[in-house]
Amino acid sequence: MAEERHIFSVLVENRFGVLARIAGLFSGRGFNIDSLNVAETDDPGVSHMTIVTHGDAQIIEQIYKHLNKLIDVIKVIDLTVENHVERELVLIKVYAEPQRRGEILQIVEIFRAHTVDVGPDSLIIEVTGDEGKLKAVVDLLRPYGIRELARTGKIAIMRGAPR
Amino acid sequence: MELSGAKILIESLKQEGVEYIFGVNGGAAMPIFDALYDHPDVKLIMMRHEQGASHAADGYARATGKVGVTLATSGPGATNLVTGIATAYMDSIPMVAITGQVFTHLMGNDAFQECDVIGVTRPVCKHSYLIKSGDEVAEVIAEAFHIASTGRPGPVVVDFAKDAQIHESLFRYPEKVNIRSYKPKVEGHPRQIAKAVELIHNAERPILYAGGGVTLSDASEELRELAIKTGIPITVTLMGLGAFPETHPLAMEMPGMHGSCCANYAFTDSDLVVAIGARFDDRVTGDLTKFAPNAKKIHIDIDASCIGKNVPIDVPIVGDAKRVLAEMNKLVHRVDIEPWMRQINEWKAQYPFEYEQNGDNIMPQYVIEQIYDLYSDAIVVGDVGQHQMWAAQYFKFTEPRQWLNSGGLGTMGFSLPAAIGAQLGCPDKTVVNINGDGSYIMTIQELVPAISMKLPLKIFIINNMYLGMVRQWQELFHQKRYAAVDYHDNPDFAQLADAFGATGIRVDRIEDVRPALEKAKAINDGPVVIDFIVDEEENVFPMVPAGAGLGDVIRGLA
Ligand SMILES: Cc1ncc(C[n+]2csc(CCOP(=O)(O)OP(=O)(O)O)c2C)c(N)n1
Ligand SMILES: [Mg+2]
């Protein structure tokens, strides 16, 4: 069976040990996590997780069912099959000698990224977007020398009114 | 009135109708044991090892359908419980396991007897709680019992910090539990049920395949009705034995690795498999590519994640087996499967469970037959190994909760402590423990509480002086290289029983088998241990070798 990438949006009780339960579900059954993001929602009692994973249709179905089976999980949506918005934020510390700064700042501007820190020989650039945009920026900056890179992992929610 | 967390725990257990707690004492649980010391309603059963305590709670739950409760101290007490928790988890047994934990200010410091119990037990329990304050206790216990006993049942771990046990707060037990993230689906979807019924009515070679879920959901009556109303033959797994009477003409006996040829051939040739509270375990299906290749499959299970896990399912029905079967029974009628029944009956007649007498040796199967003859109404608690399979094959179970064994985890040492729990839960029943020499000695210390409480357990050891099941595999697949299975250094179990203070009987001649079993029947002031010295190298047949299809079952060595 063909492997597919899926994005799950998971609402969980904001409680001790929830993250470990989710991580344990994946590691214990040999499922993959490509990225995972967790933070409180508007309701401090509830956290939202975005889990990006991949596997064949049967594995994806198992992941969906096992997430639902966890006692602390309130709701699971497989966003891949829904109309949704996904975003990721990346911080890139790029090597930037004074004479090359101009070029780098141009890239920043074209992609509507931001420069969030300036050091003697480096810049920290913040980019938000979908996968394609982040990849384009990173690829363009790579030749200058990327010293550090940190990404949030994807966050995603469904478009429109909640069902 | 303000009560300590420990007292609130015991009062909460009383609210849940708990009669017995099976435990072993220790530092981090002392306030709880203290609260139990003179409690009039909740009785502490002092087991001799925490593993035994957890199996006893499990046996109590399996025999009664109520939630079993076990209690241990932190660290080593808690880790000793883990095998019992995992055993209960694999077989979906409702249990609440309570562990003492070090003071909250010491947690995470590698304190004396500290262990991350929540972490250790996470993959082997349904859910877990850490109590860090006395005022959480009542709510946690109410939730723990609710979760353990509803949906697909299972063990819930409650780790209880010592300061929270001491801390006093107001006791108020929640009237009902409402967990927004936990709402098990019990009602089957009517459209799915209708689809299933249509498949049933149109099948030519249908079989029912029922598992432990039927017993757990108390659906044995509904299952009987479905089978008898439709006239469809039925196979019941090791975990479900007794959910349908093995003595009924429609019964094909258990399927799988050591199941009946009839059940395995029926799977292979069937055009419809109706699975009810069974999970297509690898010990049942054999090679999946050869499993029921021509059959449509209906799967009724309360756990959606069980459906379609191993085998693609045509009609999934998520719901409680009892409710779903009751709905189906309203719609089904008798099916005309005359030629199929003729085939089933032929297989049954041609390939019954059978064995050959070897010289003057006591054949283990003969012992089981005699036990069945004399104790057919008993609750039988089996351990793990060849003796377990012979018990499953030669004892004809007719009632749910009559056969208790560790099917999923296959935990040696389960049976003696589980028998204690079963006997306490069912004081009016005879409880027979069919044990192996290897399994028995793993939890032999639990003879002590059985003797102290004068429980009239019938402990029958099928002693082949081997880890027989492993020896069988070595004989068949490792050129008889009997590595680490020779148990000829076993102690004399009869003398040992006497030394413990039970009645020990050694039987090494065929003619003594029945009289010894009769004698055991008359001893009711404490446990009887009969050490049956049986044929050492007898094998369990039929056998579907690991990796083979059910149709390739080996009927015997000849
Ligand atoms: C705790 C544990 N350890 C090891 C095993 C592996 N095992 C399965 S059956 C078996 C042999 C059991 O021996 P015995 O109780 O004498 O039963 P027999 O097969 O001889 O009837 C072993 C070692 C197990 N199931 N459980
Ligand atoms: Mg043995």
Short mmCIF file of N, CA and C and ligand atoms in Angstrom, two decimals, chain B residues 436-438 462-468, ligand 2:
data_model
loop_
_atom_site.label_atom_id
_atom_site.label_comp_id
_atom_site.label_asym_id
_atom_site.label_seq_id
_atom_site.Cartn_x
_atom_site.Cartn_y
_atom_site.Cartn_z
N GLY B 436 0.63 -26.04 35.77
CA GLY B 436 1.79 -26.78 35.26
C GLY B 436 2.89 -26.75 36.31
N ASP B 437 3.81 -27.68 36.24
CA ASP B 437 4.88 -27.69 37.25
C ASP B 437 5.72 -26.42 37.15
N GLY B 438 5.93 -25.93 35.94
CA GLY B 438 6.72 -24.71 35.78
C GLY B 438 5.95 -23.48 36.22
N ILE B 462 -0.36 -30.67 36.59
CA ILE B 462 -0.06 -31.59 35.49
C ILE B 462 1.46 -31.56 35.36
N ASN B 463 2.11 -32.46 36.09
CA ASN B 463 3.56 -32.37 36.26
C ASN B 463 4.27 -33.26 35.24
N ASN B 464 4.81 -32.65 34.20
CA ASN B 464 5.58 -33.40 33.20
C ASN B 464 7.08 -33.15 33.34
N MET B 465 7.47 -32.52 34.42
CA MET B 465 8.88 -32.27 34.72
C MET B 465 9.57 -31.46 33.60
N TYR B 466 8.77 -30.72 32.88
CA TYR B 466 9.32 -29.89 31.81
C TYR B 466 8.54 -28.59 31.72
N LEU B 467 9.19 -27.58 31.16
CA LEU B 467 8.46 -26.46 30.58
C LEU B 467 7.92 -27.03 29.27
N GLY B 468 6.81 -27.76 29.41
CA GLY B 468 6.39 -28.66 28.35
C GLY B 468 6.10 -27.99 27.02
MG MG C 2 5.37 -28.75 32.78
#
